[in-house]
Amino acid sequence: MRQRVLKWMFAGSVCIVATCAMTATGADRHAWVDTWTATPDIAGPALNAQTVRQIVRTSVSGSEVRVRLSNLFGSVPITLGPVHVALGAEEADAVPGSDHALLFNGKPIVTIAKGESVLSDPVTMDVKALQKLAVSIYAPADARYHASTIHNAALATAYITETGDATAAVQYPRDEVSGNRFFLTDVEVAGPATKHTLVAFGDSITDGVGSKENANERWPDYLAARLQADAKLKSIGVANAGIGGNRILHDDYGPSAPARFDRDALDKPGVRWIVLLEGINDIGGSGYAWELKDKVVAQQLIDGMKTLIARAHARHVKVYGATLTPYGGSGWPYHSVAGEKTRQQVNAWIRSPGAFDGVVDFDKAVRDPAAPEKMLAAYDSGDHLHPNSAGYRAMANAVDLSLFADKP
């Protein structure tokens, strides 16, 4: 686990660490929530005197904004800045007159220690829900030997200059592009319309693999739109904590679910609910395992989920269990008769009374009624494991929004 420059107690948004750079401002009278996230999962290519502009879509509105930058996978401290945020226009461009320079403890440049992250100072900025923001980060020349902390499967284009600081540009250069997210892990907002954060915690299916790129068609994206359509729920931000290949019992792409649960779920500002969709990679990976210790049975996954539930409950956070979606036809040995039996056993436990605080039946939402071990063809991205955009919409539509009603 990484060390943290900032740690927050979210009841009242009170900073409790002496090294925290934030000071009391008008923003603290409101609840900070995550309006967008991309979970860091790997070390990526270094930037050398280059600017990267990343387009994100908000999930909830706010009147103040701050961002988190991460050096989780860096091998040395890294210096970044200037950093700017603006309203997004077409592709990489920004809306004229909407640009804001972000500061870190009052300075435009910040050095982030190895394994740590930093929050920017807040800026006053009206942000609407489901709106595009352009976040631009300049990495000076001394960053050329330093690996970037990235989110690998962005399903969104990052625009990178050949050289130079273009953080304030309205018409942004389109010199290079990447399918990764660089350094940027969270965009947080505060304001009268913000209240709680819902964390979608999972693997590549939560990450949206199989959906259309640059379209925001992951199931958490569709869920955010549903929440915004309900006047009683539009104060909820949605944080996507999906990592492709993630497992409950072992590290794979990124640390295991228990190893990252605090950072990527429980420590999110305003977190009140978690939708947990994990386990299919444990089951599929078991088919490849040579050693007995790497073979997974249903009870191990159930015990792992129980541990996560207990940790969430200790923080007064509810956890809703999502049933594992069908993966028949995805190829042997990832899919097997034994693995399908394990999936069914785990799903039976998830659906059982008292296992979770509530259930989201994604399996039922996308399975083929005529062959329940397989995904319905209309929802299949083609690899028989990941849904397509229509499948992700069906998953989001299967979520009972009453689970997020503001009850004591």
Coordinates of C-alpha atoms in Angstrom, one line a residue:
M1 CA 0.0 0.0 0.0
R2 CA 1.2 3.5 -0.7
Q3 CA 1.9 6.1 1.9
R4 CA -0.5 9.1 1.8
V5 CA 0.3 12.8 1.9
L6 CA -3.4 13.4 2.7
K7 CA -5.9 11.5 4.7
W8 CA -9.4 12.7 5.4
M9 CA -12.1 11.8 7.8
F10 CA -15.1 12.4 5.7
A11 CA -17.7 13.0 8.4
G12 CA -17.6 16.7 8.2
S13 CA -14.6 16.7 5.7
V14 CA -12.1 17.3 8.5
C15 CA -8.4 17.0 7.7
I16 CA -6.7 14.9 10.4
V17 CA -3.1 14.6 9.2
A18 CA -0.5 17.3 10.1
T19 CA 1.1 17.2 6.7
C20 CA -2.2 18.0 5.0
A21 CA -1.7 21.0 2.7
M22 CA -5.4 22.0 2.7
T23 CA -6.6 24.8 4.9
A24 CA -10.1 25.6 6.0
T25 CA -12.0 27.3 3.2
G26 CA -15.6 28.0 2.2
A27 CA -15.5 24.7 0.3
D28 CA -15.2 22.7 3.6
R29 CA -18.8 23.8 4.5
H30 CA -19.9 21.4 1.7
A31 CA -19.2 17.7 1.2
W32 CA -16.4 16.8 -1.1
V33 CA -17.2 13.9 -3.4
D34 CA -15.6 12.1 -6.3
T35 CA -17.1 13.2 -9.6
W36 CA -14.6 11.1 -11.6
T37 CA -11.9 8.6 -11.0
A38 CA -9.3 6.3 -12.8
T39 CA -7.6 3.8 -10.5
P40 CA -3.8 3.7 -11.0
D41 CA -2.7 0.2 -11.9
I42 CA 0.7 0.1 -13.4
A43 CA 3.9 2.1 -14.3
G44 CA 3.8 3.6 -17.7
P45 CA 6.0 5.6 -20.1
A46 CA 7.8 8.7 -18.9
L47 CA 7.0 12.2 -20.2
N48 CA 9.8 14.6 -21.1
A49 CA 9.0 18.3 -21.1
Q50 CA 5.5 17.3 -22.4
T51 CA 1.9 18.2 -21.6
V52 CA -0.8 15.6 -21.4
R53 CA -4.4 16.7 -21.6
Q54 CA -7.0 14.2 -20.4
I55 CA -10.8 14.5 -21.0
V56 CA -13.0 13.3 -18.2
R57 CA -16.8 13.3 -17.7
T58 CA -18.2 14.3 -14.4
S59 CA -20.8 12.3 -12.5
V60 CA -22.1 15.1 -10.2
S61 CA -22.1 18.8 -10.2
G62 CA -20.2 21.2 -7.9
S63 CA -19.1 24.8 -7.4
E64 CA -15.5 24.0 -6.4
V65 CA -13.0 21.6 -7.9
R66 CA -9.7 19.9 -6.9
V67 CA -7.8 17.0 -8.4
R68 CA -5.6 14.2 -7.1
L69 CA -2.3 13.3 -8.8
S70 CA -0.5 10.0 -8.0
N71 CA 3.1 8.8 -8.1
L72 CA 2.0 5.3 -6.8
F73 CA 4.1 3.4 -9.2
G74 CA 7.0 5.8 -9.5
S75 CA 10.4 4.7 -8.4
V76 CA 11.6 8.2 -7.4
P77 CA 9.9 11.5 -6.5
I78 CA 8.4 13.3 -9.5
T79 CA 7.8 16.9 -10.2
L80 CA 4.7 18.0 -12.1
G81 CA 3.1 21.3 -13.0
P82 CA 1.7 23.6 -14.1
V83 CA -1.7 21.8 -13.9
H84 CA -4.9 23.3 -15.4
V85 CA -8.6 22.4 -15.5
A86 CA -11.1 23.7 -18.0
L87 CA -14.4 22.9 -19.5
G88 CA -14.0 20.4 -22.4
A89 CA -15.0 21.3 -25.9
E90 CA -14.4 19.2 -29.0
E91 CA -11.8 16.4 -28.6
A92 CA -8.8 17.9 -26.9
D93 CA -9.9 21.6 -27.0
A94 CA -11.2 23.7 -24.1
V95 CA -14.0 26.1 -23.8
P96 CA -12.6 29.7 -24.1
G97 CA -12.6 31.5 -20.8
S98 CA -13.1 28.4 -18.7
D99 CA -9.5 27.7 -17.8
H100 CA -8.3 27.5 -14.2
A101 CA -4.7 27.1 -13.0
L102 CA -4.5 24.7 -10.1
L103 CA -2.1 25.2 -7.2
F104 CA -0.6 22.8 -4.7
N105 CA -0.2 24.4 -1.3
G106 CA -0.3 27.7 -3.1
K107 CA 2.3 26.8 -5.7
P108 CA 1.9 25.9 -9.4
I109 CA 4.4 23.0 -9.3
V110 CA 4.4 20.0 -6.9
T111 CA 6.9 17.2 -6.2
I112 CA 5.2 14.0 -5.3
A113 CA 7.2 11.4 -3.3
K114 CA 7.5 7.9 -4.5
G115 CA 4.3 5.9 -3.8
E116 CA 2.3 9.0 -2.7
S117 CA -0.3 11.3 -4.1
V118 CA -1.4 14.9 -3.6
L119 CA -4.6 16.9 -3.8
S120 CA -4.6 20.3 -5.4
D121 CA -5.9 23.3 -3.6
P122 CA -9.6 23.9 -4.5
V123 CA -10.6 26.4 -7.2
T124 CA -14.0 28.0 -7.6
M125 CA -15.5 26.6 -10.7
D126 CA -19.1 25.7 -11.7
V127 CA -19.2 22.2 -13.0
K128 CA -22.3 20.5 -14.2
A129 CA -23.0 16.8 -13.9
L130 CA -22.2 14.7 -17.0
Q131 CA -20.0 17.5 -18.3
K132 CA -16.6 17.1 -20.0
L133 CA -13.6 18.6 -18.2
A134 CA -10.1 19.0 -19.7
V135 CA -7.3 18.4 -17.2
S136 CA -3.8 19.3 -18.4
I137 CA -0.6 18.3 -16.7
Y138 CA 2.9 19.4 -17.6
A139 CA 5.8 17.1 -16.9
P140 CA 9.1 19.0 -16.9
A141 CA 12.3 17.7 -18.6
D142 CA 13.5 16.2 -15.3
A143 CA 10.6 13.7 -15.5
R144 CA 12.1 12.0 -18.6
Y145 CA 13.7 9.2 -16.6
H146 CA 10.7 8.7 -14.2
A147 CA 8.0 6.2 -14.9
S148 CA 4.5 7.6 -15.0
T149 CA 1.7 6.3 -12.8
I150 CA -1.0 5.3 -15.2
H151 CA -4.4 3.7 -15.5
N152 CA -3.9 1.3 -18.4
A153 CA -7.3 0.8 -20.0
A154 CA -8.6 4.3 -20.1
L155 CA -11.1 3.8 -23.0
A156 CA -10.4 7.4 -23.6
T157 CA -7.8 9.4 -25.6
A158 CA -5.0 11.3 -23.8
Y159 CA -3.5 14.0 -25.9
I160 CA 0.3 14.6 -25.5
T161 CA 2.4 17.4 -26.9
E162 CA 5.7 16.7 -28.6
T163 CA 7.2 19.2 -26.3
G164 CA 6.3 22.2 -24.2
D165 CA 3.8 23.5 -21.7
A166 CA 0.3 23.7 -23.3
T167 CA -1.7 23.4 -20.1
A168 CA -3.5 26.7 -20.7
A169 CA -4.1 26.1 -24.5
V170 CA -7.7 26.5 -25.8
Q171 CA -6.8 24.9 -29.2
Y172 CA -4.7 22.0 -28.0
P173 CA -2.0 20.5 -30.1
R174 CA -2.7 16.9 -31.2
D175 CA 0.9 15.8 -31.6
E176 CA 0.7 12.4 -29.9
V177 CA -2.1 10.3 -28.4
S178 CA -2.3 7.5 -25.8
G179 CA -4.9 5.1 -24.5
N180 CA -3.7 5.5 -20.9
R181 CA -4.5 7.9 -18.0
F182 CA -1.4 9.7 -16.7
F183 CA -1.0 10.7 -13.0
L184 CA -4.6 11.9 -12.7
T185 CA -6.7 9.6 -10.4
D186 CA -9.5 11.7 -9.0
V187 CA -11.5 14.8 -9.8
E188 CA -13.4 15.9 -6.7
V189 CA -16.1 18.6 -6.4
A190 CA -17.9 20.3 -3.5
G191 CA -20.9 22.5 -3.4
P192 CA -24.5 22.6 -2.2
A193 CA -25.5 19.8 -4.6
T194 CA -22.9 17.3 -3.4
K195 CA -23.5 14.8 -0.7
H196 CA -22.1 11.2 -1.1
T197 CA -19.9 9.0 -3.2
L198 CA -20.8 5.6 -4.6
V199 CA -17.8 3.5 -5.5
A200 CA -18.0 0.9 -8.2
F201 CA -15.2 -1.5 -7.2
G202 CA -14.2 -4.3 -9.6
D203 CA -12.2 -5.6 -12.5
S204 CA -12.2 -5.0 -16.3
I205 CA -16.0 -5.3 -16.4
T206 CA -16.4 -2.3 -14.1
D207 CA -13.5 -0.6 -16.0
G208 CA -15.7 -0.9 -19.1
V209 CA -13.5 -3.1 -21.4
G210 CA -15.6 -3.9 -24.4
S211 CA -17.4 -0.6 -24.5
K212 CA -17.0 2.1 -27.1
E213 CA -13.9 4.3 -26.6
N214 CA -14.4 8.0 -25.8
A215 CA -18.1 7.4 -25.3
N216 CA -18.4 7.0 -21.5
E217 CA -20.5 3.8 -21.8
R218 CA -19.2 1.8 -18.9
W219 CA -21.9 0.5 -16.5
P220 CA -20.8 3.1 -13.8
D221 CA -21.2 5.8 -16.5
Y222 CA -24.8 4.7 -17.3
L223 CA -25.5 4.4 -13.6
A224 CA -24.3 8.0 -13.0
A225 CA -26.7 9.2 -15.7
R226 CA -29.6 7.3 -14.0
L227 CA -28.8 8.9 -10.7
Q228 CA -28.7 12.4 -12.3
A229 CA -32.2 11.8 -13.8
D230 CA -33.6 11.3 -10.3
A231 CA -33.9 14.6 -8.4
K232 CA -33.5 12.8 -5.0
L233 CA -30.3 11.1 -6.1
K234 CA -28.4 13.7 -8.2
S235 CA -26.2 14.7 -5.3
I236 CA -24.3 11.3 -5.6
G237 CA -21.0 11.1 -7.3
V238 CA -19.8 7.9 -8.9
A239 CA -16.2 6.7 -8.6
N240 CA -15.1 4.0 -11.0
A241 CA -12.5 1.8 -9.1
G242 CA -12.3 -0.9 -11.8
I243 CA -8.9 -2.4 -12.8
G244 CA -8.6 -4.9 -15.6
G245 CA -7.5 -8.3 -14.4
N246 CA -8.1 -7.5 -10.7
R247 CA -8.6 -10.3 -8.3
I248 CA -9.7 -10.8 -4.7
L249 CA -7.2 -13.4 -3.6
H250 CA -4.0 -12.6 -5.6
D251 CA -2.3 -9.6 -7.2
D252 CA -2.4 -9.5 -11.0
Y253 CA -2.9 -6.3 -12.9
G254 CA -2.6 -3.9 -10.0
P255 CA -2.8 -5.0 -6.3
S256 CA -5.5 -7.4 -5.1
A257 CA -8.8 -6.1 -4.0
P258 CA -8.0 -6.3 -0.3
A259 CA -4.6 -4.6 -0.8
R260 CA -6.2 -1.6 -2.6
F261 CA -9.6 -1.5 -0.8
D262 CA -8.8 1.4 1.5
R263 CA -7.1 3.6 -1.1
D264 CA -9.5 2.9 -4.0
A265 CA -12.8 2.7 -2.0
L266 CA -12.9 3.4 1.7
D267 CA -10.7 6.5 1.5
K268 CA -12.8 8.2 -1.2
P269 CA -14.3 11.5 -0.1
G270 CA -17.9 11.1 1.0
V271 CA -18.1 7.4 0.3
R272 CA -21.3 5.8 1.5
W273 CA -21.9 2.8 -0.7
I274 CA -19.7 0.3 -2.6
V275 CA -20.9 -2.0 -5.4
L276 CA -18.5 -4.9 -5.4
L277 CA -18.1 -6.9 -8.6
E278 CA -15.0 -9.1 -8.2
G279 CA -14.0 -12.7 -8.5
I280 CA -14.3 -13.8 -12.2
N281 CA -10.5 -13.3 -12.6
D282 CA -9.8 -15.4 -9.6
I283 CA -12.0 -18.2 -11.1
G284 CA -10.6 -17.8 -14.6
G285 CA -7.0 -17.5 -13.4
S286 CA -7.4 -20.7 -11.4
G287 CA -7.7 -22.5 -14.7
Y288 CA -4.2 -21.4 -15.6
A289 CA -2.7 -22.1 -12.2
W290 CA 0.0 -24.8 -11.9
E291 CA 0.3 -24.8 -8.1
L292 CA -2.4 -26.0 -5.8
K293 CA -2.2 -22.8 -3.7
D294 CA -3.3 -20.8 -6.7
K295 CA -6.4 -23.0 -7.3
V296 CA -9.5 -21.2 -6.1
V297 CA -12.6 -22.6 -4.6
A298 CA -15.9 -20.8 -3.9
Q299 CA -15.4 -20.6 -0.2
Q300 CA -12.1 -18.7 -0.6
L301 CA -13.8 -16.0 -2.6
I302 CA -16.7 -15.9 -0.2
D303 CA -14.3 -15.5 2.7
G304 CA -12.4 -12.7 0.8
M305 CA -15.7 -10.9 0.2
K306 CA -16.6 -11.2 3.9
T307 CA -13.4 -9.6 4.8
L308 CA -14.1 -6.6 2.5
I309 CA -17.6 -6.3 3.9
A310 CA -16.3 -6.2 7.5
R311 CA -13.8 -3.5 6.6
A312 CA -16.4 -1.4 5.0
H313 CA -18.9 -1.8 7.8
A314 CA -16.2 -0.7 10.3
R315 CA -16.2 2.6 8.4
H316 CA -20.0 2.7 8.3
V317 CA -20.1 2.1 4.5
K318 CA -22.6 -0.2 2.9
V319 CA -21.5 -2.9 0.4
Y320 CA -23.8 -4.2 -2.3
G321 CA -22.8 -7.5 -3.9
A322 CA -22.9 -7.8 -7.6
T323 CA -23.3 -11.3 -9.1
L324 CA -20.5 -12.5 -11.4
T325 CA -21.5 -12.3 -15.1
P326 CA -21.5 -15.2 -17.5
Y327 CA -18.3 -16.1 -19.3
G328 CA -19.0 -19.3 -21.1
G329 CA -17.2 -19.5 -24.5
S330 CA -14.4 -17.3 -23.4
G331 CA -12.0 -20.1 -23.9
W332 CA -10.3 -22.9 -22.0
P333 CA -8.7 -23.0 -19.5
Y334 CA -10.0 -19.6 -18.4
H335 CA -13.5 -21.0 -18.7
S336 CA -14.2 -24.5 -17.5
V337 CA -16.9 -26.7 -16.1
A338 CA -15.3 -26.5 -12.7
G339 CA -15.0 -22.7 -12.9
E340 CA -18.6 -22.4 -13.9
K341 CA -19.6 -24.4 -10.9
T342 CA -17.6 -22.1 -8.7
R343 CA -19.2 -19.0 -10.3
Q344 CA -22.7 -20.4 -9.6
Q345 CA -21.7 -21.2 -6.0
V346 CA -20.4 -17.7 -5.4
N347 CA -23.5 -16.1 -7.0
A348 CA -25.8 -18.2 -4.8
W349 CA -24.0 -16.9 -1.8
I350 CA -24.1 -13.3 -3.0
R351 CA -27.9 -13.7 -3.5
S352 CA -28.4 -15.3 -0.1
P353 CA -30.0 -13.1 2.7
G354 CA -27.5 -11.4 5.0
A355 CA -24.4 -11.8 2.8
F356 CA -24.4 -8.2 1.6
D357 CA -26.3 -5.1 2.5
G358 CA -28.1 -5.6 -0.9
V359 CA -27.7 -7.4 -4.2
V360 CA -27.2 -6.2 -7.8
D361 CA -27.9 -9.1 -10.1
F362 CA -25.7 -8.4 -13.1
D363 CA -25.7 -12.1 -14.0
K364 CA -29.5 -12.1 -14.5
A365 CA -29.3 -8.8 -16.4
V366 CA -27.0 -10.1 -19.2
R367 CA -27.2 -13.9 -19.3
D368 CA -28.7 -15.8 -22.1
P369 CA -31.9 -17.4 -20.8
A370 CA -31.4 -20.4 -23.1
A371 CA -27.8 -20.9 -22.1
P372 CA -27.3 -19.2 -18.7
E373 CA -23.6 -19.9 -18.6
K374 CA -23.2 -17.6 -21.5
M375 CA -23.8 -13.9 -22.1
L376 CA -26.7 -12.9 -24.3
A377 CA -25.3 -12.3 -27.8
A378 CA -26.8 -8.8 -28.0
Y379 CA -24.7 -7.9 -24.9
D380 CA -21.5 -9.6 -25.8
S381 CA -18.5 -7.6 -26.9
G382 CA -17.2 -10.6 -28.8
D383 CA -14.9 -12.2 -26.3
H384 CA -17.7 -13.8 -24.4
L385 CA -16.4 -12.3 -21.2
H386 CA -16.8 -8.5 -21.4
P387 CA -20.2 -6.9 -22.3
N388 CA -20.5 -4.3 -25.0
S389 CA -22.0 -0.9 -24.5
A390 CA -25.5 -2.3 -24.7
G391 CA -24.6 -4.9 -22.1
Y392 CA -23.2 -2.2 -19.8
R393 CA -26.4 -0.2 -20.1
A394 CA -28.4 -3.4 -19.2
M395 CA -26.2 -3.8 -16.1
A396 CA -26.8 -0.2 -15.0
N397 CA -30.5 -0.5 -15.6
A398 CA -30.5 -3.6 -13.3
V399 CA -29.4 -1.5 -10.3
D400 CA -32.2 -0.7 -7.9
L401 CA -31.8 3.0 -7.3
S402 CA -33.6 2.7 -3.9
L403 CA -30.3 1.2 -2.6
F404 CA -28.9 4.7 -2.6
A405 CA -31.8 6.5 -1.0
D406 CA -30.5 8.8 1.8
K407 CA -31.6 6.6 4.8
P408 CA -30.0 6.6 8.2

